[in-house]
Short mmCIF file of C-alpha atoms and ligand atoms in Angstrom, two decimals:
data_model
loop_
_atom_site.label_atom_id
_atom_site.label_comp_id
_atom_site.label_asym_id
_atom_site.label_seq_id
_atom_site.Cartn_x
_atom_site.Cartn_y
_atom_site.Cartn_z
CA UNK F 1 58.35 63.51 100.73
CA UNK F 2 59.06 63.17 97.18
CA UNK F 3 58.24 65.87 94.70
CA UNK F 4 55.99 64.34 92.09
CA UNK F 5 57.55 66.39 89.35
CA UNK F 6 61.12 65.23 89.63
CA UNK F 7 62.51 63.85 86.47
CA UNK F 8 63.08 60.25 86.72
CA UNK F 9 65.76 60.28 84.03
CA UNK F 10 68.10 63.02 85.19
CA UNK F 11 71.56 62.89 84.00
CA UNK F 12 74.47 61.94 86.24
CA UNK F 13 74.82 59.17 88.76
CA UNK F 14 73.19 59.97 91.99
CA UNK F 15 74.17 57.52 94.80
CA UNK F 16 72.35 59.54 97.38
CA UNK F 17 69.00 58.10 96.51
CA UNK F 18 67.50 54.81 97.30
CA UNK F 19 64.37 53.70 95.70
CA UNK F 20 62.86 50.47 96.81
CA UNK F 21 60.64 48.33 94.71
CA UNK F 22 59.00 45.23 95.85
CA UNK F 23 57.57 42.26 93.94
CA UNK F 24 54.37 40.67 95.02
CA UNK F 25 56.15 37.87 96.70
CA UNK F 26 58.23 40.18 98.73
CA UNK F 27 55.32 42.22 99.77
CA UNK F 28 53.47 39.19 100.95
CA UNK F 29 56.63 38.01 102.81
CA UNK F 30 57.10 41.25 104.55
CA UNK F 31 53.33 41.28 105.45
CA UNK F 32 53.67 37.96 107.09
CA UNK F 33 56.84 38.73 108.88
CA UNK F 34 55.54 42.05 110.20
CA UNK F 35 52.84 40.23 112.19
CA UNK F 36 55.09 37.42 113.33
CA UNK F 37 58.78 37.62 113.53
CA UNK F 38 59.12 41.46 113.46
CA UNK F 39 57.52 42.16 116.83
CA UNK F 40 59.52 39.54 118.50
CA UNK F 41 62.73 40.64 117.07
CA UNK F 42 62.07 44.20 117.85
CA UNK F 43 61.41 43.25 121.40
CA UNK F 44 64.62 41.21 121.71
CA UNK F 45 66.73 43.89 120.07
CA UNK F 46 65.34 46.65 122.41
CA UNK F 47 65.88 44.34 125.32
CA UNK F 48 69.49 43.64 124.40
CA UNK F 49 70.16 47.23 123.82
CA UNK F 50 68.85 48.14 127.28
CA UNK F 51 70.83 45.26 128.85
CA UNK F 52 74.01 46.70 127.34
CA UNK F 53 73.47 50.06 128.94
CA UNK F 54 74.52 49.17 132.61
CA UNK F 55 77.68 47.38 131.32
CA UNK F 56 78.64 50.43 129.23
CA UNK F 57 77.84 52.85 131.95
CA UNK F 58 79.87 50.83 134.57
CA UNK F 59 82.73 50.36 132.21
CA UNK F 60 83.01 54.15 131.40
CA UNK F 61 83.10 55.10 135.18
CA UNK F 62 86.19 56.89 136.34
CA UNK F 63 87.75 57.25 132.83
CA UNK F 64 89.67 60.20 131.75
CA UNK F 65 89.27 61.77 128.25
CA UNK F 66 92.97 62.21 127.73
CA UNK F 67 94.67 59.09 129.03
CA UNK F 68 93.85 55.41 128.60
CA UNK F 69 93.74 53.74 132.02
CA UNK F 70 95.40 50.41 132.43
CA UNK F 71 93.01 47.48 131.47
CA UNK F 72 91.99 46.02 134.89
CA UNK F 73 90.35 42.68 134.95
CA UNK F 74 86.93 43.95 135.63
CA UNK F 75 86.99 46.35 132.63
CA UNK F 76 88.07 43.49 130.42
CA UNK F 77 85.16 41.45 131.79
CA UNK F 78 82.68 44.12 131.16
CA UNK F 79 84.13 44.52 127.60
CA UNK F 80 83.67 40.84 126.80
CA UNK F 81 80.06 40.89 128.08
CA UNK F 82 79.35 43.98 126.01
CA UNK F 83 80.69 42.43 122.87
CA UNK F 84 78.65 39.27 123.45
CA UNK F 85 75.51 41.31 124.16
CA UNK F 86 75.83 43.45 121.02
CA UNK F 87 76.58 40.45 118.93
CA UNK F 88 73.41 38.94 120.32
CA UNK F 89 71.53 42.01 119.48
CA UNK F 90 72.63 41.88 115.82
CA UNK F 91 71.73 38.18 115.74
CA UNK F 92 68.29 39.07 116.93
CA UNK F 93 68.01 41.63 114.11
CA UNK F 94 68.70 38.81 111.52
CA UNK F 95 72.43 39.35 111.10
CA UNK F 96 72.83 35.60 112.10
CA UNK F 97 76.25 35.09 110.79
CA UNK F 98 78.66 37.75 109.58
CA UNK F 99 81.42 36.80 107.27
CA UNK F 100 84.75 38.36 108.20
CA UNK F 101 87.53 38.11 105.57
CA UNK F 102 91.28 39.02 106.34
CA UNK F 103 92.62 40.02 109.74
CA UNK F 104 92.19 43.17 111.73
CA UNK F 105 95.72 44.85 112.09
CA UNK F 106 97.10 45.59 115.64
CA UNK F 107 96.54 49.26 116.83
CA UNK F 108 100.24 49.79 116.87
CA UNK F 109 100.43 48.70 113.02
CA UNK F 110 97.51 50.75 111.74
CA UNK F 111 95.99 53.14 114.18
CA UNK F 112 93.17 54.02 111.66
CA UNK F 113 90.69 51.88 109.89
CA UNK F 114 89.03 53.46 106.79
CA UNK F 115 85.67 51.81 106.25
CA UNK F 116 83.51 52.12 103.05
CA UNK F 117 81.07 52.15 101.48
CA UNK F 118 79.13 53.84 104.24
CA UNK F 119 75.34 53.10 103.60
CA UNK F 120 73.56 52.50 106.82
CA UNK F 121 73.41 52.54 110.59
CA UNK F 122 73.95 48.80 110.38
CA UNK F 123 77.56 49.86 109.60
CA UNK F 124 77.84 49.91 113.41
CA UNK F 125 78.24 46.27 113.32
CA UNK F 126 81.94 46.12 112.74
CA UNK F 127 82.29 48.87 115.31
CA UNK F 128 80.47 46.76 118.06
CA UNK F 129 82.55 43.77 116.96
CA UNK F 130 85.84 45.53 117.35
CA UNK F 131 85.09 48.22 119.89
CA UNK F 132 87.12 50.78 117.85
CA UNK F 133 86.69 54.42 118.41
CA UNK F 134 84.81 56.60 115.88
CA UNK F 135 84.52 60.24 114.97
CA UNK F 136 81.05 61.54 115.87
CA UNK F 137 79.33 64.79 116.74
CA UNK F 138 79.06 65.75 120.39
CA UNK F 139 75.31 65.57 120.21
CA UNK F 140 75.22 61.72 119.74
CA UNK F 141 76.55 61.59 123.33
CA UNK F 142 73.08 62.56 124.76
CA UNK F 143 71.03 59.99 122.68
CA UNK F 144 69.44 57.74 125.40
CA UNK F 145 71.01 54.36 125.87
CA UNK F 146 72.88 54.45 122.45
CA UNK F 147 74.69 57.60 123.72
CA UNK F 148 76.22 55.69 126.59
CA UNK F 149 77.37 52.92 124.34
CA UNK F 150 78.85 55.69 122.05
CA UNK F 151 80.77 57.05 124.87
CA UNK F 152 82.03 53.70 125.93
CA UNK F 153 84.13 53.41 122.70
CA UNK F 154 85.88 56.65 123.41
CA UNK F 155 84.85 58.63 120.37
CA UNK F 156 86.65 61.53 118.94
CA UNK F 157 84.01 64.23 119.34
CA UNK F 158 83.30 66.83 116.79
CA UNK F 159 82.19 70.15 118.35
CA UNK F 160 80.09 71.58 115.66
CA UNK F 161 79.53 74.89 117.56
CA UNK F 162 83.19 75.46 117.65
CA UNK F 163 84.75 77.40 114.75
CA UNK F 164 87.96 75.54 115.12
CA UNK F 165 86.44 72.17 115.43
CA UNK F 166 87.86 70.65 112.23
CA UNK F 167 91.38 71.43 113.18
CA UNK F 168 90.85 70.26 116.77
CA UNK F 169 89.31 66.97 115.54
CA UNK F 170 92.27 66.34 113.32
CA UNK F 171 94.68 67.19 116.14
CA UNK F 172 92.96 64.64 118.34
CA UNK F 173 93.04 61.88 115.68
CA UNK F 174 96.71 62.65 115.16
CA UNK F 175 97.31 62.52 118.83
CA UNK F 176 95.68 59.12 119.20
CA UNK F 177 97.11 57.76 116.00
CA UNK F 178 100.57 58.54 117.22
CA UNK F 179 100.16 56.97 120.73
CA UNK F 180 101.88 53.63 119.49
CA UNK F 181 98.81 51.56 119.99
CA UNK F 182 98.02 52.82 123.46
CA UNK F 183 94.59 54.16 122.26
CA UNK F 184 91.90 51.97 120.47
CA UNK F 185 91.98 52.12 116.72
CA UNK F 186 89.72 54.70 115.16
CA UNK F 187 87.26 53.54 112.55
CA UNK F 188 86.47 56.29 109.99
CA UNK F 189 83.96 56.32 107.19
CA UNK F 190 85.84 58.68 104.91
CA UNK F 191 82.81 59.25 102.60
CA UNK F 192 81.26 61.17 105.43
CA UNK F 193 77.81 60.30 104.38
CA UNK F 194 75.62 57.40 103.37
CA UNK F 195 75.29 56.32 99.66
CA UNK F 196 73.39 53.41 98.16
CA UNK F 197 76.73 51.58 97.52
CA UNK F 198 76.66 51.99 93.81
CA UNK F 199 80.09 53.59 93.85
CA UNK F 200 82.59 54.99 96.10
CA UNK F 201 82.23 58.93 96.52
CA UNK F 202 85.11 61.06 97.24
CA UNK F 203 86.84 60.68 100.54
CA UNK F 204 87.23 63.44 103.15
CA UNK F 205 90.85 63.92 104.19
CA UNK F 206 90.53 63.68 108.07
CA UNK F 207 91.52 60.04 108.26
CA UNK F 208 94.61 60.76 106.00
CA UNK F 209 96.03 63.95 107.34
CA UNK F 210 97.94 62.24 110.24
CA UNK F 211 99.85 60.33 107.66
CA UNK F 212 99.98 57.08 109.56
CA UNK F 213 99.43 53.62 108.09
CA UNK F 214 95.69 52.88 107.59
CA UNK F 215 93.92 49.51 107.12
CA UNK F 216 91.09 49.66 104.54
CA UNK F 217 87.96 47.72 105.43
CA UNK F 218 85.26 47.03 102.86
CA UNK F 219 81.69 46.24 103.73
CA UNK F 220 79.26 44.32 101.66
CA UNK F 221 75.50 43.59 102.18
CA UNK F 222 74.92 40.87 99.56
CA UNK F 223 71.09 40.95 100.23
CA UNK F 224 68.76 40.50 97.13
CA UNK F 225 66.41 43.08 98.51
CA UNK F 226 68.42 46.02 99.81
CA UNK F 227 66.56 46.88 102.87
CA UNK F 228 69.62 48.38 104.75
CA UNK F 229 70.62 51.48 102.62
CA UNK F 230 69.70 54.69 104.46
CA UNK F 231 70.27 57.47 102.10
CA UNK F 232 69.35 61.12 102.07
CA UNK F 233 66.38 60.44 99.84
CA UNK F 234 64.88 57.05 100.33
CA UNK F 235 63.14 55.18 103.28
CA UNK F 236 63.68 56.57 106.66
CA UNK F 237 65.30 55.10 109.69
CA UNK F 238 62.33 53.32 111.08
CA UNK F 239 61.27 51.90 107.80
CA UNK F 240 64.84 50.59 107.22
CA UNK F 241 64.56 48.85 110.68
CA UNK F 242 61.22 47.43 109.97
CA UNK F 243 62.10 46.09 106.54
CA UNK F 244 65.36 44.66 107.69
CA UNK F 245 64.04 42.87 110.69
CA UNK F 246 61.34 41.38 108.36
CA UNK F 247 64.10 39.67 106.38
CA UNK F 248 64.70 35.97 107.28
CA UNK F 249 68.42 36.62 107.18
CA UNK F 250 70.55 39.63 106.52
CA UNK F 251 73.89 38.68 105.08
CA UNK F 252 76.83 40.97 105.74
CA UNK F 253 80.55 40.75 104.87
CA UNK F 254 83.38 42.64 106.47
CA UNK F 255 86.75 42.39 104.68
CA UNK F 256 89.93 43.67 106.22
CA UNK F 257 92.38 44.57 103.37
CA UNK F 258 96.14 44.69 103.85
CA UNK F 259 97.52 47.72 105.74
CA UNK F 260 98.36 50.62 103.55
CA UNK F 261 101.41 52.55 104.41
CA UNK F 262 101.70 56.05 102.90
CA UNK F 263 104.65 57.00 100.92
CA UNK F 264 106.51 60.21 101.82
CA UNK F 265 104.62 61.98 99.14
CA UNK F 266 101.29 60.75 100.35
CA UNK F 267 102.12 61.78 103.94
CA UNK F 268 102.59 65.29 102.63
CA UNK F 269 99.66 65.25 100.53
CA UNK F 270 96.64 63.81 102.24
CA UNK F 271 94.26 64.35 99.21
CA UNK F 272 96.52 62.00 97.13
CA UNK F 273 96.72 59.55 100.04
CA UNK F 274 92.82 59.55 100.27
CA UNK F 275 92.52 59.04 96.66
CA UNK F 276 94.89 56.20 96.36
CA UNK F 277 93.20 54.37 99.30
CA UNK F 278 89.92 55.10 97.74
CA UNK F 279 90.92 53.48 94.33
CA UNK F 280 92.37 50.48 96.12
CA UNK F 281 88.96 49.99 97.93
CA UNK F 282 86.91 50.57 94.90
CA UNK F 283 88.84 47.71 93.25
CA UNK F 284 88.41 45.37 96.16
CA UNK F 285 84.62 46.18 95.96
CA UNK F 286 84.55 46.03 92.17
CA UNK F 287 82.73 49.49 92.38
CA UNK F 288 83.10 52.44 90.14
CA UNK F 289 84.48 55.80 91.53
CA UNK F 290 81.74 58.39 91.69
CA UNK F 291 83.41 61.82 91.69
CA UNK F 292 80.86 63.36 94.00
CA UNK F 293 81.22 64.50 97.56
CA UNK F 294 79.11 65.03 100.57
CA UNK F 295 78.86 68.61 99.70
CA UNK F 296 77.57 67.85 96.24
CA UNK F 297 74.66 66.12 97.71
CA UNK F 298 72.21 68.91 97.64
CA UNK F 299 73.07 69.84 94.10
CA UNK F 300 72.45 66.19 92.80
CA UNK F 301 69.21 66.06 94.91
CA UNK F 302 67.86 69.35 93.77
CA UNK F 303 64.01 69.38 93.39
CA UNK F 304 61.31 71.62 92.35
CA UNK F 305 59.79 72.41 88.93
CA UNK F 306 63.04 73.65 87.53
CA UNK F 307 65.34 71.16 89.15
CA UNK F 308 68.80 70.82 87.74
CA UNK F 309 68.68 68.36 84.78
CA UNK F 310 72.32 67.62 83.91
CA UNK F 311 74.42 68.39 87.00
CA UNK F 312 77.97 67.79 85.46
CA UNK F 313 78.63 71.54 84.60
CA UNK F 314 77.12 72.91 87.78
CA UNK F 315 79.13 70.53 89.92
CA UNK F 316 82.26 71.55 88.17
CA UNK F 317 81.20 75.21 88.74
CA UNK F 318 80.56 74.49 92.44
CA UNK F 319 83.85 72.83 92.85
CA UNK F 320 85.56 76.01 91.51
CA UNK F 321 83.55 78.46 93.38
CA UNK F 322 84.00 76.50 96.63
CA UNK F 323 87.68 76.61 96.12
CA UNK F 324 87.68 80.38 95.47
CA UNK F 325 85.57 80.93 98.60
CA UNK F 326 82.79 82.45 96.56
CA UNK F 327 80.27 79.85 97.61
CA UNK F 328 80.95 80.41 101.30
CA UNK F 329 80.37 84.10 100.65
CA UNK F 330 77.09 83.65 98.92
CA UNK F 331 73.98 84.78 100.80
CA UNK F 332 70.60 85.90 99.64
CA UNK F 333 71.75 89.51 100.44
CA UNK F 334 75.07 89.21 98.48
CA UNK F 335 73.30 87.64 95.59
CA UNK F 336 70.71 90.59 95.45
CA UNK F 337 73.61 92.99 95.61
CA UNK F 338 75.33 91.37 92.63
CA UNK F 339 72.00 91.19 90.78
CA UNK F 340 71.74 94.98 91.22
CA UNK F 341 75.36 95.44 89.91
CA UNK F 342 74.86 93.04 87.03
CA UNK F 343 71.61 94.94 86.11
CA UNK F 344 73.66 98.08 85.51
CA UNK F 345 76.09 96.18 83.09
CA UNK F 346 73.20 95.19 80.86
CA UNK F 347 74.87 92.10 79.49
CA UNK F 348 78.04 93.79 78.50
CA UNK F 349 80.75 91.25 77.90
CA UNK F 350 83.30 90.96 80.77
CA UNK F 351 86.84 89.84 80.08
CA UNK F 352 88.74 87.82 82.81
CA UNK F 353 90.15 91.17 84.48
CA UNK F 354 86.67 92.78 84.61
CA UNK F 355 85.29 89.54 85.96
CA UNK F 356 88.03 89.52 88.70
CA UNK F 357 87.29 93.12 89.49
CA UNK F 358 83.54 92.45 89.65
CA UNK F 359 84.14 89.80 92.28
CA UNK F 360 87.05 91.70 94.04
CA UNK F 361 89.44 88.81 93.49
CA UNK F 362 92.85 88.59 92.00
CA UNK F 363 93.18 86.77 88.74
CA UNK F 364 94.10 83.17 89.40
CA UNK F 365 93.78 79.80 87.62
CA UNK F 366 90.53 78.61 89.18
CA UNK F 367 89.03 82.08 88.40
CA UNK F 368 90.06 81.82 84.76
CA UNK F 369 88.42 78.37 84.71
CA UNK F 370 85.23 79.72 86.14
CA UNK F 371 85.39 82.51 83.51
CA UNK F 372 85.85 80.12 80.71
CA UNK F 373 82.78 78.11 81.72
CA UNK F 374 80.60 81.05 80.77
CA UNK F 375 82.61 82.00 77.64
CA UNK F 376 79.93 80.80 75.22
CA UNK F 377 81.37 82.32 71.97
CA UNK F 378 84.94 81.65 72.76
CA UNK F 379 85.86 85.40 72.52
CA UNK F 380 87.04 85.75 76.15
CA UNK F 381 83.93 87.80 77.12
CA UNK F 382 81.17 86.59 79.49
CA UNK F 383 77.76 87.62 80.59
CA UNK F 384 78.09 88.08 84.31
CA UNK F 385 74.24 87.48 84.67
CA UNK F 386 74.78 83.89 83.87
CA UNK F 387 77.51 83.55 86.50
CA UNK F 388 75.04 84.98 89.12
CA UNK F 389 72.38 82.54 88.00
CA UNK F 390 74.74 79.55 88.31
CA UNK F 391 75.81 80.85 91.81
CA UNK F 392 72.31 81.11 92.95
CA UNK F 393 71.48 77.60 91.58
CA UNK F 394 74.31 75.94 93.57
CA UNK F 395 73.69 77.98 96.54
CA UNK F 396 69.93 77.12 96.79
CA UNK F 397 69.47 74.14 94.43
CA UNK F 398 65.97 73.38 95.46
CA UNK F 399 64.80 77.02 95.59
CA UNK F 400 64.61 77.17 91.82
CA UNK F 401 61.79 79.79 91.67
CA UNK F 402 63.97 82.05 93.86
CA UNK F 403 66.80 81.87 91.31
CA UNK F 404 64.35 82.45 88.44
CA UNK F 405 63.14 85.62 90.19
CA UNK F 406 66.72 86.77 90.61
CA UNK F 407 67.38 86.05 86.92
CA UNK F 408 64.31 88.05 85.86
CA UNK F 409 65.32 90.99 87.88
CA UNK F 410 68.59 91.10 85.82
CA UNK F 411 66.99 90.51 82.43
CA UNK F 412 63.55 92.11 82.55
CA UNK F 413 62.74 95.35 80.71
CA UNK F 414 62.21 98.20 82.88
CA UNK F 415 58.81 99.46 81.68
CA UNK F 416 56.82 96.07 81.53
CA UNK F 417 58.93 93.53 83.44
CA UNK F 418 59.08 91.27 80.35
CA UNK F 419 62.03 89.04 79.42
CA UNK F 420 62.88 88.12 75.71
CA UNK F 421 62.36 84.40 74.57
CA UNK F 422 66.07 84.11 73.84
CA UNK F 423 67.25 85.54 77.23
CA UNK F 424 64.85 83.04 78.99
CA UNK F 425 66.45 80.38 77.05
CA UNK F 426 69.87 81.36 78.25
CA UNK F 427 68.52 81.44 81.85
CA UNK F 428 66.95 78.11 81.73
CA UNK F 429 70.15 76.52 80.04
CA UNK F 430 72.20 77.74 83.08
CA UNK F 431 69.67 76.58 85.66
CA UNK F 432 69.05 73.10 84.15
CA UNK F 433 72.76 72.60 83.08
CA UNK F 434 71.63 71.92 79.50
CA UNK F 435 72.17 73.33 76.02
CA UNK F 436 70.12 74.60 73.24
CA UNK F 437 66.90 75.28 75.10
CA UNK F 438 63.92 75.76 72.81
CA UNK F 439 60.85 77.64 74.17
CA UNK F 440 58.36 77.79 71.38
CA UNK F 441 56.20 75.28 73.14
CA UNK F 442 55.75 77.63 76.06
CA UNK F 443 55.06 80.56 74.02
CA UNK F 444 52.54 78.96 71.81
CA UNK F 445 50.67 77.81 74.81
CA UNK F 446 50.54 81.08 76.44
CA UNK F 447 47.57 82.81 74.99
CA UNK F 448 47.33 86.51 74.74
CA UNK F 449 50.92 87.13 75.60
CA UNK F 450 53.23 89.47 73.79
CA UNK F 451 55.11 87.81 70.99
CA UNK F 452 58.34 86.28 72.31
CA UNK F 453 58.25 87.96 75.74
CA UNK F 454 57.10 86.93 79.09
CA UNK F 455 56.91 88.33 82.76
CA UNK F 456 57.92 86.32 85.89
CA UNK F 457 54.25 86.22 86.98
CA UNK F 458 53.07 84.77 83.63
CA UNK F 459 55.97 82.16 83.66
CA UNK F 460 55.42 81.32 87.33
CA UNK F 461 51.65 80.67 86.71
CA UNK F 462 52.46 78.57 83.74
CA UNK F 463 54.92 76.38 85.69
CA UNK F 464 52.49 75.94 88.58
CA UNK F 465 49.78 74.81 86.10
CA UNK F 466 52.18 72.50 84.29
CA UNK F 467 54.21 70.28 86.77
CA UNK F 468 55.80 68.41 83.94
CA UNK F 469 57.01 71.64 82.53
CA UNK F 470 60.59 70.42 81.64
CA UNK F 471 59.20 67.22 79.94
CA UNK F 472 56.34 68.64 78.17
CA UNK F 473 57.20 72.20 77.01
CA UNK F 474 60.97 72.43 76.97
CA UNK F 475 63.14 71.25 74.24
CA UNK F 476 66.87 71.00 74.57
CA UNK F 477 69.93 68.84 73.50
CA UNK F 478 69.69 65.35 74.83
CA UNK F 479 66.15 65.83 76.03
CA UNK F 480 64.89 62.43 77.10
CA UNK F 481 62.10 62.68 74.78
CA UNK F 482 64.62 62.84 71.78
CA UNK F 483 66.42 59.80 73.10
CA UNK F 484 63.20 57.85 73.07
CA UNK F 485 62.79 57.94 69.33
CA UNK F 486 63.06 54.43 68.06
CA UNK F 487 63.77 52.99 71.52
CA UNK F 488 60.47 52.79 73.17
CA UNK F 489 61.58 50.08 75.58
CA UNK F 490 64.19 51.92 77.25
CA UNK F 491 61.72 54.74 77.98
CA UNK F 492 59.79 52.87 80.68
CA UNK F 493 60.07 55.06 83.84
CA UNK F 494 60.99 58.01 81.72
CA UNK F 495 57.33 58.70 81.31
CA UNK F 496 55.51 60.67 83.95
CA UNK F 497 55.96 58.65 87.00
CA UNK F 498 52.89 60.04 88.75
CA UNK F 499 52.84 57.61 91.64
CA UNK F 500 56.40 58.33 92.98
C1 NAG N 601 71.89 54.06 93.43
O1 NAG N 601 72.69 55.04 92.77
C2 NAG N 601 72.79 54.90 91.44
C3 NAG N 601 73.78 56.03 90.92
O2 NAG N 601 74.98 55.92 91.41
C4 NAG N 601 71.49 55.00 90.75
O3 NAG N 601 71.71 54.80 89.37
C5 NAG N 601 70.57 53.92 91.33
O4 NAG N 601 69.34 53.93 90.69
C6 NAG N 601 70.48 53.97 92.79
N1 NAG N 601 69.82 52.77 93.23
C7 NAG N 601 68.60 52.81 93.90
C8 NAG N 601 68.07 51.50 94.26
O5 NAG N 601 67.99 53.79 94.09
C1 NAG N 602 75.81 66.87 80.46
O1 NAG N 602 76.64 68.06 80.54
C2 NAG N 602 78.01 67.86 80.04
C3 NAG N 602 78.70 69.22 80.23
O2 NAG N 602 78.06 70.15 79.68
C4 NAG N 602 78.08 67.24 78.65
O3 NAG N 602 79.41 66.97 78.45
C5 NAG N 602 77.33 65.88 78.59
O4 NAG N 602 77.27 65.45 77.32
C6 NAG N 602 75.91 66.20 79.13
N1 NAG N 602 75.08 64.98 79.26
C7 NAG N 602 74.01 64.73 78.55
C8 NAG N 602 73.50 63.32 78.52
O5 NAG N 602 73.42 65.56 78.14
#
């Protein structure tokens, strides 16, 4: 479900969305394919998947989780059959030929394959072609049919209910990686989530912590109409399947890059290792680096009437508070508590030491950086209320009205619950990530309200009545309306997009 009031022109690259637009010809083609080829393909694909099941099941019999049994002839035979069935399945799905460039390394040379960009469940194709292991959550084992196929490739399971799961997963990857080629290679999608392939997001460290040589593998889907991308915001799993099966042919390219052996420094610093491999892969793909991570997804997808407009400063803030452990400690309750304490301070300026005391933390570099983000006048003093608003915004990016309510609790006057226009401007600057908010439009439209003051209920009612609040009533630096002057052409799509 898309919120009709999201701003189409928000600032910042957001690779977690995938908007599909069809031309008339494409629509007609899909319509025709839907009643002819699609049902046939769906039937064949389902049949082949079911056919694979007994093979995978038999081949998994009598295996231990901790040792690799010797490859007996019947296991080898089953493996060949399974590969053939899976290849036939993709063929029936329209992946008629798959271009493979480069050579897959031997398990003893590169125990880990890092695959990017991750954009779809069709990324399973290279896995079924190589029968490499993957890292997956334990729950996937119980998916009917597919779960048996997953178990067949000896995945490293992540126990999400287990507190210690991250460490255990890394231990297991390490153990297998150091087995000298005895275990199958592990394919890891280091981005950890799907994007629309417009850039490479940050890599998680898991694949790089063992410090063993990795082979980077890049995937390309050079289709004109991108029906395969399965991102957080975009067509759902079935729609992707339907649209993809309705394409005559789905091209795909898998390229094995040369093995990357980490230097001593990279072995010790997995973040550096990850980053260097990421750069190399981006270069091979001719894609930009997008410095977002899996955890930034919610922030860059915030929605609601006061959704974040320019996320750069809030992403930076989020990175720092995550590092300081402040983000993990945020709960509705702790926020309420901070709000209560901040109210007492009544906007007194806090220096770095007072700020540290407020948060019960020692003065450190990252803390000083957080402090300086709020130091508007450059005098070393900050208004703690803005920090709390920022924390609430990154903690619950889509519950913007909750954050607004908290903000009012800190700023409202005790006798009538009203907030001053200039204070509201500061609140909105923080929540939207913008500068120089101007509210005269709102106050002019509010009949009968006190001059330059507003209560939460008044503002809430106003926002409910005006879904395009940000576009129509707010003014701020770099507002899309300002950018439009003299450039009417580039403004297509920045107008109210009522049909999204
Ligand atoms: C994919 O992400 C980029 C930002 O990285 C965005 O500009 C583009 O619109 C997205 N593509 C689609 C088809 O949604
Ligand atoms: C977004 O915010 C950042 C940091 O405040 C700023 O540098 C950048 O210019 C802003 N972008 C736009 C287009 O307003």
